[in-house]
Structure formats: structure tokens, C-alpha cells
N, CA, C and O atoms as a GROMACS GRO file, in nm:
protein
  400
    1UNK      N    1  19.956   3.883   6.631
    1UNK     CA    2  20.091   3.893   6.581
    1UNK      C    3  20.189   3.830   6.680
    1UNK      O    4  20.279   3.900   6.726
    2UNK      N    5  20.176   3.710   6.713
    2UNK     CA    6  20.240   3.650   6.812
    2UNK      C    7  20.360   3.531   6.760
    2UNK      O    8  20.459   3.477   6.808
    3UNK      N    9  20.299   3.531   6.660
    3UNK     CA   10  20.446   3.444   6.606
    3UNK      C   11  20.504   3.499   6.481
    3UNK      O   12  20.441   3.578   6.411
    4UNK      N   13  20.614   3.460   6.457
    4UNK     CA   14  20.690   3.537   6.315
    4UNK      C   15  20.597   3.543   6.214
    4UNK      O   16  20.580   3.656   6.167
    5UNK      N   17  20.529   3.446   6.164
    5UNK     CA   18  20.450   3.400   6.020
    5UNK      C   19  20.358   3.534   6.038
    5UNK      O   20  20.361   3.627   5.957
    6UNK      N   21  20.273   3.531   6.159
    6UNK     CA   22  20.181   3.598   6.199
    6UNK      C   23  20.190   3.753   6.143
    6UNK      O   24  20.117   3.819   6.070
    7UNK      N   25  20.304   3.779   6.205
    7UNK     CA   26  20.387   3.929   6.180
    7UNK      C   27  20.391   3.954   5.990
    7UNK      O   28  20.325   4.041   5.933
    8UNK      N   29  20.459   3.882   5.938
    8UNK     CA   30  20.501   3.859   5.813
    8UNK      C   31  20.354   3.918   5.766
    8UNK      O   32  20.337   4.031   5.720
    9UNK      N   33  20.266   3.832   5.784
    9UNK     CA   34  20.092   3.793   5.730
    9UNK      C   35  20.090   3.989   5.726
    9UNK      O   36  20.062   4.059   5.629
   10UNK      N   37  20.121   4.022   5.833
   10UNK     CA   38  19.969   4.100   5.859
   10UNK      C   39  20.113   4.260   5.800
   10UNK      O   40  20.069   4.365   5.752
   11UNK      N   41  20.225   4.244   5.816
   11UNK     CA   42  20.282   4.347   5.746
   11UNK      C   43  20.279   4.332   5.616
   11UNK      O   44  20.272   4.438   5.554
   12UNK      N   45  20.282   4.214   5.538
   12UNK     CA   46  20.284   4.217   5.413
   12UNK      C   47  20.105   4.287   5.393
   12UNK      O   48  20.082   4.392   5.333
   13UNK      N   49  20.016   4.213   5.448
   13UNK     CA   50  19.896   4.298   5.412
   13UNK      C   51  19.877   4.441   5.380
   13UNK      O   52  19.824   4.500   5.286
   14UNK      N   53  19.926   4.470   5.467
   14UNK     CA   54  19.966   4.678   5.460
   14UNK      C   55  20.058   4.703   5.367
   14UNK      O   56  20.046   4.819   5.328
   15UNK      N   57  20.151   4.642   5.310
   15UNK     CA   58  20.244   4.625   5.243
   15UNK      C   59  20.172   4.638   5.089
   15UNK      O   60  20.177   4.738   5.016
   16UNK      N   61  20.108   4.514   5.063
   16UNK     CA   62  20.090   4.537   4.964
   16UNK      C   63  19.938   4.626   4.917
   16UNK      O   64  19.902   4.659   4.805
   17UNK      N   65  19.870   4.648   5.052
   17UNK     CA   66  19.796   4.771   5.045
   17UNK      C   67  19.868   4.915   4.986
   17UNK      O   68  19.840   4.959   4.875
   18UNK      N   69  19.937   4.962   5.053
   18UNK     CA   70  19.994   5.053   5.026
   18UNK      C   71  20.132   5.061   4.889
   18UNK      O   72  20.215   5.152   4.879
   19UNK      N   73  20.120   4.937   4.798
   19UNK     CA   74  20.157   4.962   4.683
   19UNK      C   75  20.033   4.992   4.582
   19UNK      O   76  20.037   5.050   4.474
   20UNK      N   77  19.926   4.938   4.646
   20UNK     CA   78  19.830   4.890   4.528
   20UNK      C   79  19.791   5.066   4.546
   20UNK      O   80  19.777   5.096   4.427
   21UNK      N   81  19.773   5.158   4.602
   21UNK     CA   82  19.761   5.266   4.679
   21UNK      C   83  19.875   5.356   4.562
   21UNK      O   84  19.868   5.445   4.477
   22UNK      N   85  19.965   5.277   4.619
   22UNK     CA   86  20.073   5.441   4.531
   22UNK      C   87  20.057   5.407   4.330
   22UNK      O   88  20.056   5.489   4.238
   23UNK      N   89  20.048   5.244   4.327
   23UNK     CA   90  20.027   5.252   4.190
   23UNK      C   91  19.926   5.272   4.104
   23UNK      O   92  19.934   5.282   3.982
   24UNK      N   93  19.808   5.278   4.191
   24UNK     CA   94  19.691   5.290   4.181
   24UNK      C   95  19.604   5.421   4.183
   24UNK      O   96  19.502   5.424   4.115
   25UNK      N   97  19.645   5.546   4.270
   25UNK     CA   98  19.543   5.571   4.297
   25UNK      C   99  19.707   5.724   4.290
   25UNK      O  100  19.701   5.822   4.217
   26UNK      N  101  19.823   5.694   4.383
   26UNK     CA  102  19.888   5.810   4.413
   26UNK      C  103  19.936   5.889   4.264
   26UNK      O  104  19.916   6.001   4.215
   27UNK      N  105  20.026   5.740   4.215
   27UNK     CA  106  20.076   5.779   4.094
   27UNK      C  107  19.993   5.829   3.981
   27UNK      O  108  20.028   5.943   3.951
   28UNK      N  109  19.873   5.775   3.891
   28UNK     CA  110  19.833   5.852   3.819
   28UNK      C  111  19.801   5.953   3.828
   28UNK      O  112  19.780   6.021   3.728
   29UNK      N  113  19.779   6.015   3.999
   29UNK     CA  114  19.731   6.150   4.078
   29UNK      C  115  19.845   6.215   4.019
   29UNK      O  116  19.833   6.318   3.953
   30UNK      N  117  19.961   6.155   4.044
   30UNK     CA  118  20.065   6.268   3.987
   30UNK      C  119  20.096   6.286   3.883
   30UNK      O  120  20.124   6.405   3.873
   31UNK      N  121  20.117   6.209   3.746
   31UNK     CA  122  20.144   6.199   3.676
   31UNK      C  123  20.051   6.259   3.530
   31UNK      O  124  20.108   6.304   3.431
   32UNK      N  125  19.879   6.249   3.544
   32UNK     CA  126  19.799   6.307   3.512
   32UNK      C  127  19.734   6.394   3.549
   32UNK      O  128  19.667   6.449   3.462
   33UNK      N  129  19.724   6.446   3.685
   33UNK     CA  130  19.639   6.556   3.742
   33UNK      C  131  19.788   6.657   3.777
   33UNK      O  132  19.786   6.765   3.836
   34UNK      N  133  19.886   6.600   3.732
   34UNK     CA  134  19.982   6.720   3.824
   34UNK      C  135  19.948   6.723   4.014
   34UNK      O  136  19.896   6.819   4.070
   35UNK      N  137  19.978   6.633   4.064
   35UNK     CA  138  19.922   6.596   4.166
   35UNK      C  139  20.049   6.525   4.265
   35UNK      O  140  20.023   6.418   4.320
   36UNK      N  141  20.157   6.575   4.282
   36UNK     CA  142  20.265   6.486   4.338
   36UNK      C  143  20.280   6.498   4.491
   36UNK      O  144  20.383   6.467   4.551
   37UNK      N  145  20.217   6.524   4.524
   37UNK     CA  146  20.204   6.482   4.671
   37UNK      C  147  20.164   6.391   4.756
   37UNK      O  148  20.224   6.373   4.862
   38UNK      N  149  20.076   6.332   4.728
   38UNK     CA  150  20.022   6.219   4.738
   38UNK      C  151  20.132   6.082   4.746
   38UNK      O  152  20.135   6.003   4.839
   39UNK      N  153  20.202   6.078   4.646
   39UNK     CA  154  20.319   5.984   4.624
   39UNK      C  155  20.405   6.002   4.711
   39UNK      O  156  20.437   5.899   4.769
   40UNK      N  157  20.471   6.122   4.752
   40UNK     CA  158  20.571   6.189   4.880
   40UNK      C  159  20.494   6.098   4.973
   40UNK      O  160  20.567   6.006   5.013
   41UNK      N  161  20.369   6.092   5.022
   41UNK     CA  162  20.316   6.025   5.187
   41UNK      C  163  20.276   5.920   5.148
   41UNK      O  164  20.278   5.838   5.239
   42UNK      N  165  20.223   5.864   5.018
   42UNK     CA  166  20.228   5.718   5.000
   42UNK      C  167  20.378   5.671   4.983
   42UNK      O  168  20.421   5.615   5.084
   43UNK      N  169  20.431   5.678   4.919
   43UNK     CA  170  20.535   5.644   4.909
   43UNK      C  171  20.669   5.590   4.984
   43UNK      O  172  20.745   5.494   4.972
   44UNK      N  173  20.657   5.713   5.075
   44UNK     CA  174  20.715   5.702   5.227
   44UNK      C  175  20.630   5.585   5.299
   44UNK      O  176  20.707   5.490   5.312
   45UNK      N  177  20.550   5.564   5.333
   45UNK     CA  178  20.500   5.497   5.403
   45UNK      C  179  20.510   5.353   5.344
   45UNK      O  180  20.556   5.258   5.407
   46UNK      N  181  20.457   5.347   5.203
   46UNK     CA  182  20.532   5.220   5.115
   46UNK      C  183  20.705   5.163   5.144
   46UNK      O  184  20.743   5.053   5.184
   47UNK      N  185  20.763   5.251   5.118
   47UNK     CA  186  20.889   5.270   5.181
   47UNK      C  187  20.919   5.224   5.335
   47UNK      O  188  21.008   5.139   5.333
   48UNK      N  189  20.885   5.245   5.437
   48UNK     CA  190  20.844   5.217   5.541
   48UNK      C  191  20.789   5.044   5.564
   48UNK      O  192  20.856   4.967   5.634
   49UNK      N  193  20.688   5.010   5.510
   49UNK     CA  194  20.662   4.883   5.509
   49UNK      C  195  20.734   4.818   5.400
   49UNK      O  196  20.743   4.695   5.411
   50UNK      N  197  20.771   4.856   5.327
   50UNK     CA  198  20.868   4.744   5.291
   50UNK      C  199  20.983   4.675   5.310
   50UNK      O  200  21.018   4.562   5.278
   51UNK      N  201  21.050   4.788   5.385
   51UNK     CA  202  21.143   4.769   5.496
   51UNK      C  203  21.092   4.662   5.653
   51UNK      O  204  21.158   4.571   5.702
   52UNK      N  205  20.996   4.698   5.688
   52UNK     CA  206  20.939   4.629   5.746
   52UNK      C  207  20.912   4.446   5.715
   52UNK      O  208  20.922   4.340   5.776
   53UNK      N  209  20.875   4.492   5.592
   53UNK     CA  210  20.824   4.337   5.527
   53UNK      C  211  20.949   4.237   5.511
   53UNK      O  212  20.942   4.121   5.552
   54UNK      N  213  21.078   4.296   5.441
   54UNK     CA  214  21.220   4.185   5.444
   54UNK      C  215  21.201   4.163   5.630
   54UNK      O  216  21.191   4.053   5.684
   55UNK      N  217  21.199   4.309   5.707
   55UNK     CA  218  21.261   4.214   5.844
   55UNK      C  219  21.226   4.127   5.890
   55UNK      O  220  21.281   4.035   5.949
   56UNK      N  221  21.071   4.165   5.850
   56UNK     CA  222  20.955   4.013   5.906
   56UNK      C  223  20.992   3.840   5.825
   56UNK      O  224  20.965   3.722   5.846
   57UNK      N  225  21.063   3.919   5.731
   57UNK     CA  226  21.076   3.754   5.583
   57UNK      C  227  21.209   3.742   5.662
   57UNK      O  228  21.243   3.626   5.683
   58UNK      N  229  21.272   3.815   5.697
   58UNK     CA  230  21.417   3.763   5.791
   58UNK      C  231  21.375   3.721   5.897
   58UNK      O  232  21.447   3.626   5.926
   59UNK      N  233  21.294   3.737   5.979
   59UNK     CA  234  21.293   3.662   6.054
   59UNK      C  235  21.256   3.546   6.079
   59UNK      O  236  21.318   3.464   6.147
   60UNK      N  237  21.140   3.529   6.017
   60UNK     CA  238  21.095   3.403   5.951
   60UNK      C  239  21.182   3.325   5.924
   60UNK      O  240  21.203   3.223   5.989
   61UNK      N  241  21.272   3.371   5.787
   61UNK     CA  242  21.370   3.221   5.740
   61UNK      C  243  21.470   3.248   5.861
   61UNK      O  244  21.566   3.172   5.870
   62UNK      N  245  21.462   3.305   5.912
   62UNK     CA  246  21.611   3.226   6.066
   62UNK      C  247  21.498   3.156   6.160
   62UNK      O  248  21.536   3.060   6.227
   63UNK      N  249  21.395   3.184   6.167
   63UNK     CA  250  21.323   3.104   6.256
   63UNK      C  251  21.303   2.959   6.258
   63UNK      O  252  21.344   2.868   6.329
   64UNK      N  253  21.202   2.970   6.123
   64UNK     CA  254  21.151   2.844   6.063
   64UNK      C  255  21.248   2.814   5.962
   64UNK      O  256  21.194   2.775   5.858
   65UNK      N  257  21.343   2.818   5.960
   65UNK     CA  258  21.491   2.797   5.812
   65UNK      C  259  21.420   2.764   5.732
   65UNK      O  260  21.398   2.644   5.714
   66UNK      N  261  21.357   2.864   5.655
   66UNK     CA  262  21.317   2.851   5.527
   66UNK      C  263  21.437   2.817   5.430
   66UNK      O  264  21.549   2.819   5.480
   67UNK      N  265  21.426   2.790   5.314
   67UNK     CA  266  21.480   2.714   5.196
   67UNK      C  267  21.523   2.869   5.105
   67UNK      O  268  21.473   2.980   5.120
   68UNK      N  269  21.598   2.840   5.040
   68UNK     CA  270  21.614   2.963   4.930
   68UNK      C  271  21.480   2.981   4.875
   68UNK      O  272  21.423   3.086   4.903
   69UNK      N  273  21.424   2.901   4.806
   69UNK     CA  274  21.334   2.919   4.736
   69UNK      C  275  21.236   3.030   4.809
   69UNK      O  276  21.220   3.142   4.761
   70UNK      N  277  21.166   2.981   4.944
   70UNK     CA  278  21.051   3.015   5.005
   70UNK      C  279  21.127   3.176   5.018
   70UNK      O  280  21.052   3.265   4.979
   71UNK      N  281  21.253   3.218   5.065
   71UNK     CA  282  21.250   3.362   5.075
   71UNK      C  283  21.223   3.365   4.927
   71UNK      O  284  21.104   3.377   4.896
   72UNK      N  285  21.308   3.358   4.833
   72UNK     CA  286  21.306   3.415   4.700
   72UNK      C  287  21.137   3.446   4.679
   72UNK      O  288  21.091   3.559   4.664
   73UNK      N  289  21.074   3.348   4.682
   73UNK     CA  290  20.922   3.360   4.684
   73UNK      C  291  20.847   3.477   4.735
   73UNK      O  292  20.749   3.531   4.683
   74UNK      N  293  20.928   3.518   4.879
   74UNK     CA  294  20.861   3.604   4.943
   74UNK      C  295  20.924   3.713   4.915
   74UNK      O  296  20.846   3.808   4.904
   75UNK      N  297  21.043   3.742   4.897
   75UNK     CA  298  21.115   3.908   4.775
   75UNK      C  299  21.027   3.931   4.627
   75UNK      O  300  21.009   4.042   4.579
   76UNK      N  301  20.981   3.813   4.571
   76UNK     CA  302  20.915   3.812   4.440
   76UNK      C  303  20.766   3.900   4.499
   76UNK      O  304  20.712   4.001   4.455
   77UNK      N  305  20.738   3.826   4.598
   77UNK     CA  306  20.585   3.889   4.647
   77UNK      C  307  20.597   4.010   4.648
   77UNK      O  308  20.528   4.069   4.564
   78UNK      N  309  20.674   4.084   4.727
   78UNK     CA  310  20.697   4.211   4.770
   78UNK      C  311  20.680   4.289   4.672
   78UNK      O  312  20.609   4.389   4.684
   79UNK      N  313  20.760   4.249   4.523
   79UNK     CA  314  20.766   4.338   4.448
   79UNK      C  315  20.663   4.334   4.327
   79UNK      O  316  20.671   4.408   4.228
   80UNK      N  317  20.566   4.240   4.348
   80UNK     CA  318  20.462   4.221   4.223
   80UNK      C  319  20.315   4.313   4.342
   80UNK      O  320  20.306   4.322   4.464
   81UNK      N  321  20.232   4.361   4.236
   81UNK     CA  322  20.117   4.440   4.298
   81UNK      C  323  20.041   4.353   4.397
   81UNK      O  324  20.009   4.385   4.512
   82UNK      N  325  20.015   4.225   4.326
   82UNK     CA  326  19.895   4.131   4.454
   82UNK      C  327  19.998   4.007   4.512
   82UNK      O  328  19.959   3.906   4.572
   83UNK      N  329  20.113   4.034   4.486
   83UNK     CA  330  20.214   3.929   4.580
   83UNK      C  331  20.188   3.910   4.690
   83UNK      O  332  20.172   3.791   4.718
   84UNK      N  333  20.177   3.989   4.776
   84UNK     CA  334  20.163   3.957   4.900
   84UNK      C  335  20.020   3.930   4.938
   84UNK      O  336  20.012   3.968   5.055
   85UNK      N  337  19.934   3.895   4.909
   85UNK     CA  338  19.817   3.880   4.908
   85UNK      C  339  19.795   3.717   4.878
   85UNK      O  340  19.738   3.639   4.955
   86UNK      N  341  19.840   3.692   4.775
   86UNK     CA  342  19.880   3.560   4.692
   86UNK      C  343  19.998   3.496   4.863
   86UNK      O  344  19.958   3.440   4.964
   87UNK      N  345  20.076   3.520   4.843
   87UNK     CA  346  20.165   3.453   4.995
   87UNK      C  347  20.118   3.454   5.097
   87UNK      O  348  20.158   3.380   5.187
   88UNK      N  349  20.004   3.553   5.115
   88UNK     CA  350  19.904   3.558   5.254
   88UNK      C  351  19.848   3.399   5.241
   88UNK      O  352  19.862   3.307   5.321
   89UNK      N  353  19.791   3.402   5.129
   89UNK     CA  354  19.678   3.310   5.141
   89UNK      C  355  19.734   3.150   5.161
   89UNK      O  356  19.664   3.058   5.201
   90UNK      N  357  19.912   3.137   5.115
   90UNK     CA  358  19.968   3.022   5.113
   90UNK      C  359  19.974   3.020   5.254
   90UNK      O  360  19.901   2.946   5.320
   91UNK      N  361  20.060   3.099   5.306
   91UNK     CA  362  20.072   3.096   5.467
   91UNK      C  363  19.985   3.086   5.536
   91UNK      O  364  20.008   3.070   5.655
   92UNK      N  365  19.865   3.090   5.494
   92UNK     CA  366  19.738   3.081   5.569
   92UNK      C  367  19.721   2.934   5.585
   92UNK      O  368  19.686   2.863   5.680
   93UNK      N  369  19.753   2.915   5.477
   93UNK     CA  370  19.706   2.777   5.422
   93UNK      C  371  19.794   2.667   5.514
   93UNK      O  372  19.752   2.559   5.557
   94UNK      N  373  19.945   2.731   5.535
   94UNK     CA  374  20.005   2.621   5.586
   94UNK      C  375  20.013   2.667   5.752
   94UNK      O  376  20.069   2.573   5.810
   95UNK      N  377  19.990   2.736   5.817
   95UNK     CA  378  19.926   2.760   5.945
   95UNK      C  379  19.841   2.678   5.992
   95UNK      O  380  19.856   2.619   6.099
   96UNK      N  381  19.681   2.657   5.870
   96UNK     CA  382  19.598   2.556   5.938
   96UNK      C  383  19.655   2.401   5.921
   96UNK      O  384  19.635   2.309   6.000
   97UNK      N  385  19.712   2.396   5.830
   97UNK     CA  386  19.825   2.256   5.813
   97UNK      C  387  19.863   2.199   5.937
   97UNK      O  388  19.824   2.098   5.995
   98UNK      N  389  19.945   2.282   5.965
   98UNK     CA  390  20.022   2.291   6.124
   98UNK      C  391  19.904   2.235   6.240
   98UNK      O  392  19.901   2.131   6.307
   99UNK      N  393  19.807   2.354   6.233
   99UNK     CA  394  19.739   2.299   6.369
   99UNK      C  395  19.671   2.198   6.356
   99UNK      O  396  19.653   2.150   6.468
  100UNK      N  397  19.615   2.130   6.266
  100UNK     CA  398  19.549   2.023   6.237
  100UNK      C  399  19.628   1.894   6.330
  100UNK      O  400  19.586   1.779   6.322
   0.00000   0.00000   0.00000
């Protein structure tokens, strides 16, 4: 986690772990088993990294001056289930770009 992108990569990972988590696995816990607790500590913690995830996409576009688009791209990620997973793999992509 040594450079911005890096950071971005690896919070969005947890990021969108822990949606796939609350929509997946917390929420129907609550919603069908009567089960709402689960969502309280996923949730929070979802909460938590997602906050996390804009600071890392802020820092990024002041770093590398991303374009409107590329944030917009990366707010869209955040909020779709495998978004950030899908933007992992671009950023991956343009990382080895770079070092080549």
C-alpha cells in the first residue's frame, strides 16, 4: 500500500467484500430469519470502508488528476455489488501498463 492506486486497490477490496457480506449473507439474516444484528456490525463496518474508499478515490484524483469521468467511474463502483472488483482489475491493468 505504498502508493495512492495501491491504497484505493486494496480498500475498495474490503469494500466491496463487505457489501457483498451485508447484501448477501447480513440482510436476508435479518429480514427472513428475524436476525438484525448482523447488519448493525456489517453494516457499520461497510459504513466505515466506504468512507474510507471516497478518501482513497480523493486522493487518487488530486494525485494522478484524474478526469471527471475516472472518479465518476469509481463512485459508480462503490455503489454497484462487484464494482469494485471490476475497477480492481482495470487498475491492475493500468499499473502493469505503467511499469512496462
Amino acid at each position: 500500500m505504498k502508493t495512492p492506486i495501491s491504497r484505493l486497490r486494496t480498500v475498495g477490496i474490503y469494500e466491496g467484500l463487505s457489501y457483498l457480506l451485508l447484501l448477501g449473507i447480513a440482510m436476508p439474516l435479518k429480514y427472513m430469519f428475524g436476525m438484525p444484528l448482523l447488519v448493525k456490525y456489517v453494516g457499520w463496518a461497510h459504513g466505515l470502508l466506504f468512507v474510507l474508499y471516497m478518501v482513497a478515490l480523493l486522493q487518487v484524483t488530486l494525485v494522478h488528476r484524474w478526469s471527471f469521468l475516472k472518479v465518476a467511474a469509481g463512485v459508480i463502483a462503490s455503489l454497484l455489488p462487484f464494482g469494485p472488483f471490476i475497477l480492481d482489475k482495470k487498475l491492475l491493468h493500468a499499473e502493469e501498463q505503467k511499469a512496462v
